[in-house]
Amino acid sequence: PALRRGGFFACRLERLYVVPLTGKEHETPFRPATRTDRHGVFRLYCRAVPEVVRRVEAPTQQDWRAVLDSYDAGREFVLDREGRLSAWVGIGERESHVLIDDGGESVVDAALDLIEGHSGRHATLVVAEHQGNIERVACERGYTALGVRLMCARRLAVLDTLKEVVAVPAENFALPQ
């Protein structure tokens, strides 16, 4: 209730999971992301995240960069398929994030293998509510649920109703001949 009074509204629900540490690196189809992949990652974000979330979270590429920076991912990896990026993995000191566009179970497994091999001791996997396939595979692999995080946004613009229109006779305006 206090958040709503302050103008905040819920925009995304995230589930947090403990990453089981394997300590071993697997063969991976992912490659390290480069600066030139930024636009491709934004396009992947636009395909993988529902519009209602994108509209609030990051409607532009510049907003997406701010969201991506907030993930504090020290290492980023991407997966190329059919001439475009189909998956992104960001691994930070404490949290790991994944974006997958219509990836089958093999892509999710490869992403989780990558996270398990590169994560730190207190690693957490963050799974958004629209990423049910990632959550299912993570649970099957023995990831332990830590909790839930509700992401909120605040409407900064003032919503004004449109002013009423008053009819003005056309003869009051000079028309071009």
Tab-separated table of C-alpha atoms in Angstrom:
chain	number	residue	atom	x	y	z
A	1	PRO	CA	0.000	0.000	0.000
A	2	ALA	CA	2.775	2.494	0.819
A	3	LEU	CA	4.425	1.873	-2.548
A	4	ARG	CA	1.170	2.524	-4.390
A	5	ARG	CA	0.617	5.767	-2.469
A	6	GLY	CA	4.105	6.808	-3.539
A	7	GLY	CA	3.189	6.302	-7.199
A	8	PHE	CA	4.903	2.927	-7.648
A	9	PHE	CA	3.430	-0.053	-9.444
A	10	ALA	CA	4.628	-3.632	-9.886
A	11	CYS	CA	6.138	-4.290	-13.304
A	12	ARG	CA	8.057	-7.558	-12.942
A	13	LEU	CA	8.345	-10.500	-10.588
A	14	GLU	CA	11.715	-12.257	-10.315
A	15	ARG	CA	12.493	-15.562	-8.639
A	16	LEU	CA	15.948	-16.084	-7.167
A	17	TYR	CA	17.715	-19.466	-7.146
A	18	VAL	CA	20.970	-20.680	-5.608
A	19	VAL	CA	23.356	-21.764	-8.365
A	20	PRO	CA	24.882	-25.174	-7.611
A	21	LEU	CA	28.624	-24.842	-8.038
A	22	THR	CA	30.175	-27.456	-10.267
A	23	GLY	CA	33.545	-25.793	-10.621
A	24	LYS	CA	34.026	-27.304	-14.041
A	25	GLU	CA	33.637	-25.599	-17.362
A	26	HIS	CA	31.653	-27.345	-20.078
A	27	GLU	CA	31.984	-27.052	-23.831
A	28	THR	CA	29.686	-24.205	-24.735
A	29	PRO	CA	28.129	-22.836	-27.908
A	30	PHE	CA	28.262	-19.367	-26.297
A	31	ARG	CA	30.995	-16.878	-27.087
A	32	PRO	CA	32.122	-13.837	-25.092
A	33	ALA	CA	30.028	-10.778	-25.962
A	34	THR	CA	31.735	-7.810	-27.587
A	35	ARG	CA	30.837	-4.159	-27.829
A	36	THR	CA	29.434	-4.758	-31.311
A	37	ASP	CA	26.828	-7.150	-29.834
A	38	ARG	CA	25.014	-4.397	-27.898
A	39	HIS	CA	22.375	-3.741	-30.542
A	40	GLY	CA	21.832	-7.464	-31.069
A	41	VAL	CA	21.337	-7.967	-27.320
A	42	PHE	CA	18.764	-5.148	-27.310
A	43	ARG	CA	16.923	-6.794	-30.214
A	44	LEU	CA	17.034	-10.100	-28.322
A	45	TYR	CA	15.597	-8.308	-25.276
A	46	CYS	CA	12.764	-6.970	-27.460
A	47	ARG	CA	11.947	-10.506	-28.651
A	48	ALA	CA	12.366	-12.298	-25.313
A	49	VAL	CA	10.645	-9.918	-22.870
A	50	PRO	CA	6.892	-9.207	-23.004
A	51	GLU	CA	5.927	-5.764	-24.270
A	52	VAL	CA	4.189	-4.737	-21.035
A	53	VAL	CA	7.472	-5.222	-19.165
A	54	ARG	CA	9.633	-3.577	-21.860
A	55	ARG	CA	7.369	-0.537	-22.014
A	56	VAL	CA	8.088	0.193	-18.345
A	57	GLU	CA	11.579	-1.225	-17.937
A	58	ALA	CA	13.410	-0.154	-21.089
A	59	PRO	CA	11.466	1.214	-24.060
A	60	THR	CA	14.623	2.449	-25.831
A	61	GLN	CA	18.085	1.035	-26.425
A	62	GLN	CA	19.588	3.666	-24.136
A	63	ASP	CA	17.195	2.629	-21.341
A	64	TRP	CA	18.128	-0.995	-21.977
A	65	ARG	CA	21.823	-0.153	-21.552
A	66	ALA	CA	20.987	1.307	-18.134
A	67	VAL	CA	19.112	-1.885	-17.183
A	68	LEU	CA	21.975	-4.021	-18.476
A	69	ASP	CA	24.483	-1.961	-16.493
A	70	SER	CA	22.347	-2.405	-13.359
A	71	TYR	CA	22.803	-6.182	-13.684
A	72	ASP	CA	26.499	-5.594	-12.917
A	73	ALA	CA	27.482	-8.477	-15.176
A	74	GLY	CA	31.254	-8.609	-15.268
A	75	ARG	CA	31.140	-11.282	-17.960
A	76	GLU	CA	28.662	-11.477	-20.813
A	77	PHE	CA	28.183	-14.264	-23.330
A	78	VAL	CA	26.002	-14.555	-26.425
A	79	LEU	CA	24.765	-17.354	-28.649
A	80	ASP	CA	24.511	-16.790	-32.413
A	81	ARG	CA	21.868	-18.683	-34.362
A	82	GLU	CA	20.524	-18.086	-37.840
A	83	GLY	CA	22.322	-14.764	-38.211
A	84	ARG	CA	21.078	-13.191	-34.976
A	85	LEU	CA	21.635	-13.457	-31.250
A	86	SER	CA	19.306	-15.997	-29.721
A	87	ALA	CA	20.621	-16.000	-26.140
A	88	TRP	CA	22.550	-13.795	-23.725
A	89	VAL	CA	24.036	-14.691	-20.343
A	90	GLY	CA	25.305	-12.066	-17.913
A	91	ILE	CA	27.335	-13.302	-14.950
A	92	GLY	CA	28.070	-10.932	-12.107
A	93	GLU	CA	29.778	-11.364	-8.777
A	94	ARG	CA	26.493	-12.260	-7.060
A	95	GLU	CA	23.771	-12.558	-9.715
A	96	SER	CA	23.406	-14.121	-13.133
A	97	HIS	CA	20.800	-13.148	-15.711
A	98	VAL	CA	19.666	-14.944	-18.862
A	99	LEU	CA	17.763	-13.861	-21.981
A	100	ILE	CA	16.695	-16.580	-24.385
A	101	ASP	CA	14.557	-16.186	-27.482
A	102	ASP	CA	12.544	-19.347	-28.173
A	103	GLY	CA	15.433	-21.509	-27.088
A	104	GLY	CA	14.892	-25.190	-26.683
A	105	GLU	CA	15.957	-27.091	-23.630
A	106	SER	CA	19.466	-27.543	-25.058
A	107	VAL	CA	20.002	-23.752	-25.126
A	108	VAL	CA	18.747	-23.410	-21.541
A	109	ASP	CA	21.030	-26.274	-20.449
A	110	ALA	CA	24.014	-24.661	-22.179
A	111	ALA	CA	23.248	-21.312	-20.485
A	112	LEU	CA	22.971	-22.948	-17.055
A	113	ASP	CA	26.190	-24.932	-17.653
A	114	LEU	CA	27.914	-21.645	-18.440
A	115	ILE	CA	26.567	-19.999	-15.275
A	116	GLU	CA	27.531	-22.970	-13.085
A	117	GLY	CA	31.053	-23.013	-14.493
A	118	HIS	CA	31.712	-19.261	-14.178
A	119	SER	CA	29.744	-18.204	-11.077
A	120	GLY	CA	31.196	-17.259	-7.738
A	121	ARG	CA	30.670	-18.914	-4.393
A	122	HIS	CA	27.454	-17.034	-3.491
A	123	ALA	CA	25.880	-17.130	-6.923
A	124	THR	CA	22.203	-16.456	-7.569
A	125	LEU	CA	20.238	-17.050	-10.756
A	126	VAL	CA	17.584	-14.403	-11.402
A	127	VAL	CA	14.591	-15.722	-13.361
A	128	ALA	CA	11.818	-13.358	-14.472
A	129	GLU	CA	8.215	-14.529	-14.329
A	130	HIS	CA	7.989	-14.809	-18.127
A	131	GLN	CA	10.955	-17.211	-18.255
A	132	GLY	CA	9.094	-20.369	-17.243
A	133	ASN	CA	11.254	-22.654	-19.389
A	134	ILE	CA	14.440	-21.479	-17.636
A	135	GLU	CA	12.835	-21.861	-14.222
A	136	ARG	CA	11.607	-25.375	-14.991
A	137	VAL	CA	15.015	-26.583	-16.210
A	138	ALA	CA	16.794	-24.931	-13.261
A	139	CYS	CA	14.484	-26.697	-10.791
A	140	GLU	CA	15.019	-30.021	-12.570
A	141	ARG	CA	18.782	-29.505	-12.211
A	142	GLY	CA	18.477	-29.002	-8.459
A	143	TYR	CA	18.596	-25.219	-8.108
A	144	THR	CA	17.268	-24.214	-4.672
A	145	ALA	CA	14.683	-21.430	-4.468
A	146	LEU	CA	15.936	-18.444	-2.448
A	147	GLY	CA	13.014	-16.066	-2.685
A	148	VAL	CA	11.047	-13.652	-4.816
A	149	ARG	CA	11.826	-10.060	-5.757
A	150	LEU	CA	9.152	-7.647	-6.939
A	151	MET	CA	10.438	-4.977	-9.315
A	152	CYS	CA	8.499	-1.722	-9.176
A	153	ALA	CA	8.492	1.395	-11.305
A	154	ARG	CA	7.258	4.873	-10.614
A	155	ARG	CA	5.219	6.930	-12.985
A	156	LEU	CA	7.101	10.216	-13.247
A	157	ALA	CA	4.874	11.986	-15.720
A	158	VAL	CA	1.725	13.769	-14.625
A	159	LEU	CA	-1.333	12.475	-16.382
A	160	ASP	CA	-3.449	15.403	-17.575
A	161	THR	CA	-6.703	15.066	-19.351
A	162	LEU	CA	-6.934	16.673	-22.765
A	163	LYS	CA	-8.353	20.161	-22.858
A	164	GLU	CA	-11.728	20.524	-24.444
A	165	VAL	CA	-11.779	21.727	-28.018
A	166	VAL	CA	-13.836	24.809	-28.834
A	167	ALA	CA	-15.309	25.134	-32.298
A	168	VAL	CA	-14.159	28.231	-34.214
A	169	PRO	CA	-15.916	29.362	-37.403
A	170	ALA	CA	-13.786	28.870	-40.528
A	171	GLU	CA	-14.396	32.391	-41.763
A	172	ASN	CA	-12.192	33.701	-38.950
A	173	PHE	CA	-9.124	32.257	-40.721
A	174	ALA	CA	-7.650	33.398	-44.023
A	175	LEU	CA	-7.496	30.459	-46.399
A	176	PRO	CA	-4.827	30.292	-49.157
A	177	GLN	CA	-6.219	30.821	-52.638
